[in-house]
Amino acid sequence: MIPDSSSESAQAAALRGKMVDEVLEWRALLKLSLSSQVESVLRAVPRHVFLPGLPLEEAYAQDAPVMKRDERDTIISSVSAPKIIAFMLDQLRVEPGHRVLEIGSGGYNAALLKELVGPDGKVTTLDIDQDVVDRARKGLTAAGYDDVNVVCGDGEFGAEDFAPFDRIIVTVQTWDVPPAWVEQLVEGGRLVAPFRIMRGQTRSVAFERDGDHLVSRGYELCGCVPMQGAGENRELLIPLHGEEVGLRVDDGQQVNAELLRQAFAQPKVEAWSGVTVPRMTPFDDLFLWLAFAAPNFCQLASSDAAIDKGLIPRSHRAPTIYNEESFGYLMLRRINPEDGLSEFGVHAHGPSAEKIAEEYVTQIRAWDDRRSGPGPRFEVHPAGTPDDQLTQGRVVEKRHTRVTISWPSVASTVEN
């Protein structure tokens, strides 16, 4: 470990303590905790060593510093924000002596993992980009963690030479779960990954291995740079009004772009649900519900310029449901300035805008009936698994897997 003997190291230690305090405050605001083990390693590992050239204040800010872009200026490497690192490590539940694989390197998270597994554990960190691997190895050596295995390879295939693993953590957004990840995980082992479950909805899901499949044990909202290599699957942007407004869809999702562009040019229909949410109350499960329940779901993406021109009320990535000729997206309006209470509604465009708006409001109310319950459960089965071996619910077909999503009502939860 780098000693805190210089003035820079003393400043780094102070900034590191402030960074962790901010993480704890954020978790408390969400009424969530953070394990003492994760808190301890966040206070111990010098994050700035893995961010060469970055000022100390930026190294310890609550941001995800961009480390590399591709020829299209797309971010392909970053160091995750401290808040995301903290809760993903918490989800992973690493214990001393564990063998851990990290897919998507940078060095910092691997150092945290090494602190968690202790001298009897082993950490392997892997990345597809040799530049990232070299930077990770240099940072780990400088910080005193040169016993971490640093590997250059495609994360799609794991790290068979160092398997099996008690824990696998994926720090890049993945659309699927390759067979190697399950095969290299011990029975009962835990996998944590930013999983783009369906149609733009990414959650950091904690899975446990149960035979040949994975069962979710919890999830949190997150965002990461997308996976590269054999497992790459990017979202597409369907323009509705130049580069200012568009629809983000999964690769392969069917959309009649021309008819929806015509729909956007038509006056909007507005509808409100009567469902409210207090200020500072998370409601991202509504997005998951819409993706789960609506036949056709995507996200409306818009720029600040779209607001200035009055094309939409505000800049956001709004959950959107659509049919061939019309679409509607989520809105929120303040109904009580004193307590910050807001109401969910929808703006819809197109020949069947009223029908879309009615369907959207119905789904908001259906989610409201479930939002005090346990939320969805995800299972990941190998492709080809027969229907009668899957949990009841919605089935999402992917390249390697069949993902089932079940969402019990509050009433059924109480009955059980």
Tab-separated table of C-alpha atoms in Angstrom:
chain	number	residue	atom	x	y	z
A	1	MET	CA	0.000	0.000	0.000
A	2	ILE	CA	1.222	3.517	-0.780
A	3	PRO	CA	2.221	5.251	2.500
A	4	ASP	CA	0.562	8.526	3.420
A	5	SER	CA	3.843	10.320	3.965
A	6	SER	CA	3.709	13.078	1.356
A	7	SER	CA	1.406	16.086	1.370
A	8	GLU	CA	-0.316	14.673	-1.725
A	9	SER	CA	-0.970	11.368	0.071
A	10	ALA	CA	-2.385	13.185	3.086
A	11	GLN	CA	-4.690	15.148	0.808
A	12	ALA	CA	-5.662	11.929	-1.004
A	13	ALA	CA	-6.527	10.257	2.291
A	14	ALA	CA	-8.753	13.182	3.261
A	15	LEU	CA	-10.487	13.212	-0.101
A	16	ARG	CA	-10.909	9.437	0.052
A	17	GLY	CA	-12.599	9.719	3.432
A	18	LYS	CA	-14.919	12.407	2.068
A	19	MET	CA	-15.726	10.201	-0.938
A	20	VAL	CA	-16.749	7.292	1.289
A	21	ASP	CA	-18.798	9.561	3.567
A	22	GLU	CA	-20.712	10.772	0.506
A	23	VAL	CA	-21.370	7.180	-0.550
A	24	LEU	CA	-22.748	6.393	2.913
A	25	GLU	CA	-24.941	9.501	2.891
A	26	TRP	CA	-26.333	8.527	-0.508
A	27	ARG	CA	-27.116	4.993	0.671
A	28	ALA	CA	-28.822	6.367	3.766
A	29	LEU	CA	-30.919	8.701	1.623
A	30	LEU	CA	-32.139	5.642	-0.289
A	31	LYS	CA	-32.726	3.862	3.044
A	32	LEU	CA	-30.061	1.313	2.140
A	33	SER	CA	-26.992	0.208	4.063
A	34	LEU	CA	-23.413	-0.636	3.114
A	35	SER	CA	-21.456	-3.454	4.704
A	36	SER	CA	-18.634	-2.481	7.039
A	37	GLN	CA	-16.244	-4.619	4.966
A	38	VAL	CA	-16.937	-2.671	1.779
A	39	GLU	CA	-16.732	0.642	3.610
A	40	SER	CA	-13.372	-0.381	5.079
A	41	VAL	CA	-11.747	-1.269	1.757
A	42	LEU	CA	-13.068	1.897	0.098
A	43	ARG	CA	-11.288	3.867	2.813
A	44	ALA	CA	-8.087	1.842	2.374
A	45	VAL	CA	-7.403	1.667	-1.371
A	46	PRO	CA	-5.876	4.750	-3.102
A	47	ARG	CA	-8.239	5.334	-6.033
A	48	HIS	CA	-6.080	8.085	-7.525
A	49	VAL	CA	-3.252	5.640	-8.282
A	50	PHE	CA	-5.509	4.020	-10.890
A	51	LEU	CA	-6.391	7.350	-12.506
A	52	PRO	CA	-3.033	8.647	-13.737
A	53	GLY	CA	-2.973	12.274	-14.780
A	54	LEU	CA	-6.259	13.117	-13.087
A	55	PRO	CA	-6.250	15.803	-10.338
A	56	LEU	CA	-6.889	14.369	-6.883
A	57	GLU	CA	-10.186	16.217	-6.508
A	58	GLU	CA	-11.468	14.591	-9.696
A	59	ALA	CA	-10.112	11.159	-8.789
A	60	TYR	CA	-12.215	11.160	-5.619
A	61	ALA	CA	-15.325	12.843	-7.017
A	62	GLN	CA	-18.611	10.946	-7.426
A	63	ASP	CA	-18.049	10.560	-11.148
A	64	ALA	CA	-17.003	7.844	-13.590
A	65	PRO	CA	-13.842	9.257	-15.234
A	66	VAL	CA	-13.570	8.445	-18.932
A	67	MET	CA	-10.295	6.695	-19.679
A	68	LYS	CA	-10.678	5.853	-23.372
A	69	ARG	CA	-12.945	6.530	-26.367
A	70	ASP	CA	-13.142	4.786	-29.723
A	71	GLU	CA	-12.894	6.351	-33.184
A	72	ARG	CA	-16.604	7.327	-32.987
A	73	ASP	CA	-15.977	9.144	-29.675
A	74	THR	CA	-17.951	6.454	-27.843
A	75	ILE	CA	-16.804	5.746	-24.290
A	76	ILE	CA	-15.223	2.280	-24.185
A	77	SER	CA	-13.358	2.467	-20.871
A	78	SER	CA	-14.066	4.276	-17.627
A	79	VAL	CA	-13.573	3.797	-13.902
A	80	SER	CA	-16.987	3.296	-12.331
A	81	ALA	CA	-18.362	5.933	-9.976
A	82	PRO	CA	-17.686	5.189	-6.279
A	83	LYS	CA	-21.417	4.797	-5.571
A	84	ILE	CA	-21.783	2.067	-8.190
A	85	ILE	CA	-18.596	0.299	-7.127
A	86	ALA	CA	-19.790	0.331	-3.509
A	87	PHE	CA	-23.196	-1.234	-4.062
A	88	MET	CA	-21.951	-3.800	-6.579
A	89	LEU	CA	-19.314	-4.988	-4.109
A	90	ASP	CA	-22.034	-5.113	-1.471
A	91	GLN	CA	-24.163	-7.265	-3.791
A	92	LEU	CA	-21.219	-9.587	-4.442
A	93	ARG	CA	-20.812	-10.570	-0.757
A	94	VAL	CA	-17.135	-11.439	-1.018
A	95	GLU	CA	-15.609	-13.374	1.865
A	96	PRO	CA	-11.961	-13.965	2.863
A	97	GLY	CA	-10.424	-16.799	0.871
A	98	HIS	CA	-12.754	-16.439	-2.104
A	99	ARG	CA	-11.580	-16.801	-5.702
A	100	VAL	CA	-12.990	-13.854	-7.662
A	101	LEU	CA	-13.103	-13.010	-11.359
A	102	GLU	CA	-13.621	-9.424	-12.490
A	103	ILE	CA	-14.647	-8.892	-16.136
A	104	GLY	CA	-13.906	-5.324	-17.247
A	105	SER	CA	-10.721	-4.074	-15.655
A	106	GLY	CA	-9.048	-0.842	-14.667
A	107	GLY	CA	-7.253	-1.994	-11.545
A	108	TYR	CA	-9.085	-0.093	-8.822
A	109	ASN	CA	-11.952	-2.532	-8.341
A	110	ALA	CA	-9.509	-5.452	-8.443
A	111	ALA	CA	-7.550	-3.853	-5.608
A	112	LEU	CA	-10.740	-3.491	-3.565
A	113	LEU	CA	-11.555	-7.149	-4.252
A	114	LYS	CA	-8.071	-8.221	-3.168
A	115	GLU	CA	-8.554	-6.419	0.126
A	116	LEU	CA	-11.859	-8.252	0.596
A	117	VAL	CA	-10.547	-11.755	-0.175
A	118	GLY	CA	-7.445	-11.279	1.960
A	119	PRO	CA	-4.111	-13.123	1.694
A	120	ASP	CA	-5.752	-16.533	1.232
A	121	GLY	CA	-8.033	-15.415	-1.612
A	122	LYS	CA	-7.276	-14.852	-5.261
A	123	VAL	CA	-8.432	-12.151	-7.679
A	124	THR	CA	-8.299	-12.340	-11.472
A	125	THR	CA	-9.143	-9.213	-13.448
A	126	LEU	CA	-9.724	-9.397	-17.209
A	127	ASP	CA	-10.203	-6.902	-20.017
A	128	ILE	CA	-10.357	-7.108	-23.810
A	129	ASP	CA	-8.276	-3.941	-24.306
A	130	GLN	CA	-4.521	-4.309	-23.902
A	131	ASP	CA	-4.156	-0.606	-23.051
A	132	VAL	CA	-6.603	-1.046	-20.150
A	133	VAL	CA	-4.820	-4.201	-19.016
A	134	ASP	CA	-1.446	-2.433	-19.027
A	135	ARG	CA	-2.872	0.480	-17.044
A	136	ALA	CA	-4.508	-1.873	-14.543
A	137	ARG	CA	-1.305	-3.872	-14.045
A	138	LYS	CA	0.742	-0.713	-13.539
A	139	GLY	CA	-1.709	0.688	-10.987
A	140	LEU	CA	-1.978	-2.591	-9.083
A	141	THR	CA	1.787	-2.885	-8.853
A	142	ALA	CA	2.164	0.722	-7.706
A	143	ALA	CA	-0.493	0.253	-5.029
A	144	GLY	CA	0.994	-2.998	-3.726
A	145	TYR	CA	-1.388	-5.523	-5.284
A	146	ASP	CA	0.969	-7.245	-7.718
A	147	ASP	CA	-0.397	-10.675	-6.741
A	148	VAL	CA	-3.627	-10.008	-8.695
A	149	ASN	CA	-3.884	-11.962	-11.958
A	150	VAL	CA	-4.251	-9.427	-14.801
A	151	VAL	CA	-5.414	-11.001	-18.066
A	152	CYS	CA	-6.099	-9.664	-21.562
A	153	GLY	CA	-8.982	-11.540	-23.141
A	154	ASP	CA	-12.609	-11.443	-24.248
A	155	GLY	CA	-14.869	-11.460	-21.198
A	156	GLU	CA	-17.422	-13.546	-23.101
A	157	PHE	CA	-15.245	-16.585	-22.363
A	158	GLY	CA	-14.298	-15.854	-18.759
A	159	ALA	CA	-10.895	-16.981	-17.486
A	160	GLU	CA	-10.888	-20.770	-17.579
A	161	ASP	CA	-7.220	-21.048	-16.571
A	162	PHE	CA	-8.025	-19.583	-13.153
A	163	ALA	CA	-11.489	-21.131	-12.628
A	164	PRO	CA	-13.529	-22.132	-10.738
A	165	PHE	CA	-14.647	-18.916	-9.029
A	166	ASP	CA	-16.686	-18.308	-5.903
A	167	ARG	CA	-17.651	-14.893	-7.207
A	168	ILE	CA	-17.766	-13.224	-10.625
A	169	ILE	CA	-18.338	-9.497	-11.047
A	170	VAL	CA	-18.913	-7.876	-14.427
A	171	THR	CA	-18.240	-4.141	-14.592
A	172	VAL	CA	-19.429	-3.598	-18.171
A	173	GLN	CA	-23.016	-3.647	-19.363
A	174	THR	CA	-23.964	-7.060	-20.715
A	175	TRP	CA	-26.996	-8.045	-22.756
A	176	ASP	CA	-26.633	-11.776	-22.124
A	177	VAL	CA	-24.997	-14.311	-19.799
A	178	PRO	CA	-22.447	-16.424	-21.718
A	179	PRO	CA	-22.220	-20.129	-20.802
A	180	ALA	CA	-18.633	-19.706	-19.568
A	181	TRP	CA	-19.741	-17.484	-16.699
A	182	VAL	CA	-22.077	-20.120	-15.328
A	183	GLU	CA	-19.674	-22.985	-15.987
A	184	GLN	CA	-16.789	-21.218	-14.220
A	185	LEU	CA	-18.917	-20.309	-11.173
A	186	VAL	CA	-19.131	-22.798	-8.307
A	187	GLU	CA	-22.522	-24.164	-7.287
A	188	GLY	CA	-24.149	-21.548	-5.054
A	189	GLY	CA	-21.605	-18.979	-6.216
A	190	ARG	CA	-22.655	-15.420	-6.897
A	191	LEU	CA	-22.492	-13.422	-10.138
A	192	VAL	CA	-23.100	-9.656	-10.164
A	193	ALA	CA	-23.487	-7.921	-13.521
A	194	PRO	CA	-25.023	-4.765	-15.053
A	195	PHE	CA	-27.570	-6.768	-17.015
A	196	ARG	CA	-29.524	-5.115	-19.840
A	197	ILE	CA	-32.447	-7.363	-19.095
A	198	MET	CA	-34.717	-6.190	-21.864
A	199	ARG	CA	-35.344	-3.186	-24.053
A	200	GLY	CA	-32.917	-0.700	-22.559
A	201	GLN	CA	-33.491	-1.556	-18.902
A	202	THR	CA	-30.181	-2.200	-17.151
A	203	ARG	CA	-29.931	-3.310	-13.531
A	204	SER	CA	-27.007	-4.587	-11.512
A	205	VAL	CA	-28.417	-8.016	-10.706
A	206	ALA	CA	-27.017	-10.351	-8.063
A	207	PHE	CA	-27.466	-13.939	-9.272
A	208	GLU	CA	-26.684	-17.220	-7.558
A	209	ARG	CA	-25.940	-20.432	-9.438
A	210	ASP	CA	-28.517	-23.181	-9.026
A	211	GLY	CA	-27.438	-26.109	-11.167
A	212	ASP	CA	-27.346	-25.066	-14.816
A	213	HIS	CA	-29.140	-21.751	-14.269
A	214	LEU	CA	-28.984	-18.509	-12.286
A	215	VAL	CA	-31.566	-17.096	-9.877
A	216	SER	CA	-31.684	-13.405	-8.924
A	217	ARG	CA	-31.227	-12.377	-5.286
A	218	GLY	CA	-31.624	-8.633	-5.735
A	219	TYR	CA	-30.910	-5.768	-8.111
A	220	GLU	CA	-30.139	-2.053	-8.221
A	221	LEU	CA	-30.327	0.603	-10.908
A	222	CYS	CA	-27.007	1.253	-12.616
A	223	GLY	CA	-25.304	2.182	-15.868
A	224	CYS	CA	-21.969	1.074	-17.336
A	225	VAL	CA	-20.134	1.189	-20.650
A	226	PRO	CA	-21.277	-1.651	-22.955
A	227	MET	CA	-19.392	-4.880	-23.356
A	228	GLN	CA	-17.047	-5.277	-26.324
A	229	GLY	CA	-16.060	-8.390	-28.218
A	230	ALA	CA	-18.185	-11.456	-28.916
A	231	GLY	CA	-20.828	-10.390	-26.393
A	232	GLU	CA	-21.378	-6.903	-27.800
A	233	ASN	CA	-25.010	-5.900	-28.391
A	234	ARG	CA	-25.661	-2.184	-28.688
A	235	GLU	CA	-28.775	-0.080	-28.618
A	236	LEU	CA	-29.888	1.686	-31.797
A	237	LEU	CA	-31.206	5.249	-32.092
A	238	ILE	CA	-34.210	5.751	-34.399
A	239	PRO	CA	-34.401	9.507	-35.227
A	240	LEU	CA	-37.796	11.184	-34.868
A	241	HIS	CA	-36.666	14.792	-35.301
A	242	GLY	CA	-33.108	15.067	-36.600
A	243	GLU	CA	-30.573	14.357	-33.864
A	244	GLU	CA	-32.668	16.089	-31.212
A	245	VAL	CA	-35.324	13.454	-30.527
A	246	GLY	CA	-35.237	9.725	-31.158
A	247	LEU	CA	-36.205	6.300	-29.879
A	248	ARG	CA	-33.593	4.016	-28.310
A	249	VAL	CA	-34.312	0.391	-29.131
A	250	ASP	CA	-32.511	-2.926	-28.792
A	251	ASP	CA	-30.738	-4.267	-31.836
A	252	GLY	CA	-33.318	-6.345	-33.697
A	253	GLN	CA	-36.373	-4.669	-32.126
A	254	GLN	CA	-39.069	-3.998	-34.742
A	255	VAL	CA	-40.055	-0.320	-35.166
A	256	ASN	CA	-41.801	1.432	-38.064
A	257	ALA	CA	-39.530	4.467	-38.023
A	258	GLU	CA	-41.290	6.418	-40.784
A	259	LEU	CA	-44.772	6.147	-39.260
A	260	LEU	CA	-43.479	7.101	-35.818
A	261	ARG	CA	-41.686	10.131	-37.261
A	262	GLN	CA	-45.016	11.178	-38.758
A	263	ALA	CA	-46.691	10.564	-35.406
A	264	PHE	CA	-44.256	12.871	-33.600
A	265	ALA	CA	-45.259	15.701	-35.938
A	266	GLN	CA	-48.873	15.418	-34.764
A	267	PRO	CA	-50.270	17.234	-31.691
A	268	LYS	CA	-49.829	15.401	-28.397
A	269	VAL	CA	-52.545	13.779	-26.308
A	270	GLU	CA	-52.115	14.145	-22.554
A	271	ALA	CA	-53.416	11.781	-19.855
A	272	TRP	CA	-52.784	11.550	-16.105
A	273	SER	CA	-52.954	8.474	-13.905
A	274	GLY	CA	-53.779	9.714	-10.412
A	275	VAL	CA	-50.703	7.750	-9.210
A	276	THR	CA	-48.332	9.953	-7.230
A	277	VAL	CA	-44.800	9.811	-5.887
A	278	PRO	CA	-43.192	11.942	-3.118
A	279	ARG	CA	-40.024	13.924	-3.746
A	280	MET	CA	-36.767	11.881	-3.550
A	281	THR	CA	-38.625	8.565	-3.815
A	282	PRO	CA	-37.134	6.163	-6.403
A	283	PHE	CA	-39.539	4.856	-9.017
A	284	ASP	CA	-37.247	3.101	-11.477
A	285	ASP	CA	-39.218	-0.121	-10.917
A	286	LEU	CA	-41.973	1.549	-12.947
A	287	PHE	CA	-39.621	1.472	-15.941
A	288	LEU	CA	-39.014	-2.234	-15.388
A	289	TRP	CA	-42.747	-2.867	-15.073
A	290	LEU	CA	-43.483	-1.114	-18.361
A	291	ALA	CA	-40.753	-3.084	-20.139
A	292	PHE	CA	-42.171	-6.262	-18.575
A	293	ALA	CA	-45.870	-5.644	-19.200
A	294	ALA	CA	-46.165	-3.544	-22.379
A	295	PRO	CA	-46.095	-5.405	-25.725
A	296	ASN	CA	-43.774	-2.808	-27.298
A	297	PHE	CA	-41.410	-0.751	-25.144
A	298	CYS	CA	-38.385	1.490	-25.765
A	299	GLN	CA	-37.019	4.830	-24.562
A	300	LEU	CA	-37.474	8.339	-25.899
A	301	ALA	CA	-34.097	10.080	-26.044
A	302	SER	CA	-33.940	13.850	-26.350
A	303	SER	CA	-31.439	16.685	-26.216
A	304	ASP	CA	-31.444	20.060	-24.497
A	305	ALA	CA	-32.035	21.628	-27.918
A	306	ALA	CA	-35.346	19.771	-28.098
A	307	ILE	CA	-36.510	21.624	-24.976
A	308	ASP	CA	-35.394	24.982	-26.315
A	309	LYS	CA	-37.449	24.400	-29.452
A	310	GLY	CA	-40.484	23.236	-27.485
A	311	LEU	CA	-40.419	19.765	-29.041
A	312	ILE	CA	-40.699	18.096	-25.635
A	313	PRO	CA	-41.147	19.433	-22.085
A	314	ARG	CA	-37.722	18.352	-20.800
A	315	SER	CA	-34.580	16.442	-21.739
A	316	HIS	CA	-34.621	12.835	-20.612
A	317	ARG	CA	-34.691	9.180	-21.562
A	318	ALA	CA	-38.368	8.511	-20.999
A	319	PRO	CA	-39.895	5.023	-20.961
A	320	THR	CA	-42.033	4.742	-24.080
A	321	ILE	CA	-44.663	2.316	-25.347
A	322	TYR	CA	-45.624	2.209	-29.008
A	323	ASN	CA	-47.464	0.458	-31.797
A	324	GLU	CA	-46.831	0.679	-35.537
A	325	GLU	CA	-48.138	4.241	-35.892
A	326	SER	CA	-48.213	5.895	-32.453
A	327	PHE	CA	-46.240	6.176	-29.228
A	328	GLY	CA	-46.493	7.620	-25.722
A	329	TYR	CA	-43.852	8.504	-23.128
A	330	LEU	CA	-43.839	9.022	-19.367
A	331	MET	CA	-44.359	12.464	-17.850
A	332	LEU	CA	-44.282	13.747	-14.286
A	333	ARG	CA	-46.012	16.890	-13.007
A	334	ARG	CA	-45.771	18.572	-9.623
A	335	ILE	CA	-49.191	18.697	-7.965
A	336	ASN	CA	-48.215	19.911	-4.508
A	337	PRO	CA	-45.271	22.341	-4.351
A	338	GLU	CA	-45.201	22.206	-0.535
A	339	ASP	CA	-44.479	18.490	-0.118
A	340	GLY	CA	-43.102	17.810	-3.585
A	341	LEU	CA	-45.801	15.311	-4.507
A	342	SER	CA	-45.849	14.559	-8.254
A	343	GLU	CA	-48.225	12.654	-10.525
A	344	PHE	CA	-47.386	10.233	-13.319
A	345	GLY	CA	-48.888	10.757	-16.739
A	346	VAL	CA	-48.232	10.330	-20.435
A	347	HIS	CA	-47.817	12.384	-23.589
A	348	ALA	CA	-48.826	10.462	-26.723
A	349	HIS	CA	-48.556	11.177	-30.466
A	350	GLY	CA	-50.080	9.596	-33.556
A	351	PRO	CA	-53.396	8.366	-34.978
A	352	SER	CA	-53.980	6.040	-32.003
A	353	ALA	CA	-52.534	8.387	-29.378
A	354	GLU	CA	-55.614	8.151	-27.156
A	355	LYS	CA	-55.441	4.361	-27.143
A	356	ILE	CA	-51.711	4.428	-26.331
A	357	ALA	CA	-52.293	6.952	-23.534
A	358	GLU	CA	-55.065	4.808	-22.033
A	359	GLU	CA	-52.889	1.693	-22.178
A	360	TYR	CA	-49.984	3.567	-20.581
A	361	VAL	CA	-52.095	4.902	-17.715
A	362	THR	CA	-53.482	1.407	-17.116
A	363	GLN	CA	-49.945	0.052	-16.772
A	364	ILE	CA	-48.922	2.837	-14.375
A	365	ARG	CA	-51.857	1.904	-12.150
A	366	ALA	CA	-51.012	-1.802	-12.402
A	367	TRP	CA	-47.469	-1.027	-11.232
A	368	ASP	CA	-48.846	1.072	-8.397
A	369	ASP	CA	-50.711	-1.994	-7.121
A	370	ARG	CA	-47.380	-3.850	-6.885
A	371	ARG	CA	-44.832	-1.226	-5.894
A	372	SER	CA	-44.937	-2.059	-2.192
A	373	GLY	CA	-44.173	-5.706	-3.014
A	374	PRO	CA	-40.866	-7.522	-3.553
A	375	GLY	CA	-40.362	-6.544	-7.207
A	376	PRO	CA	-39.441	-8.826	-10.096
A	377	ARG	CA	-37.458	-12.042	-9.947
A	378	PHE	CA	-35.148	-13.040	-12.795
A	379	GLU	CA	-33.940	-16.486	-13.782
A	380	VAL	CA	-31.371	-17.180	-16.502
A	381	HIS	CA	-31.620	-20.590	-18.178
A	382	PRO	CA	-29.575	-22.021	-21.058
A	383	ALA	CA	-30.953	-21.482	-24.549
A	384	GLY	CA	-33.056	-24.448	-25.535
A	385	THR	CA	-34.469	-25.038	-22.055
A	386	PRO	CA	-38.029	-26.386	-22.556
A	387	ASP	CA	-40.910	-24.118	-21.551
A	388	ASP	CA	-42.100	-26.552	-18.874
A	389	GLN	CA	-38.778	-26.148	-17.051
A	390	LEU	CA	-39.063	-22.353	-16.855
A	391	THR	CA	-40.634	-20.290	-14.105
A	392	GLN	CA	-43.981	-18.791	-15.092
A	393	GLY	CA	-43.715	-15.224	-16.327
A	394	ARG	CA	-42.412	-13.342	-19.310
A	395	VAL	CA	-39.660	-15.044	-21.315
A	396	VAL	CA	-36.967	-12.957	-23.003
A	397	GLU	CA	-35.012	-14.839	-25.650
A	398	LYS	CA	-31.303	-14.051	-25.935
A	399	ARG	CA	-28.402	-15.585	-27.806
A	400	HIS	CA	-27.189	-17.884	-25.015
A	401	THR	CA	-30.093	-17.876	-22.603
A	402	ARG	CA	-33.801	-17.722	-21.924
A	403	VAL	CA	-34.493	-15.145	-19.211
A	404	THR	CA	-37.715	-15.445	-17.231
A	405	ILE	CA	-39.181	-12.456	-15.408
A	406	SER	CA	-41.910	-13.032	-12.826
A	407	TRP	CA	-43.565	-10.235	-10.865
A	408	PRO	CA	-45.940	-11.246	-8.073
A	409	SER	CA	-48.743	-8.958	-6.983
A	410	VAL	CA	-48.807	-7.672	-3.410
A	411	ALA	CA	-51.917	-9.775	-2.740
A	412	SER	CA	-50.265	-13.021	-3.835
A	413	THR	CA	-47.194	-12.165	-1.774
A	414	VAL	CA	-49.326	-11.703	1.335
A	415	GLU	CA	-51.216	-14.946	0.645
A	416	ASN	CA	-47.973	-16.862	0.367
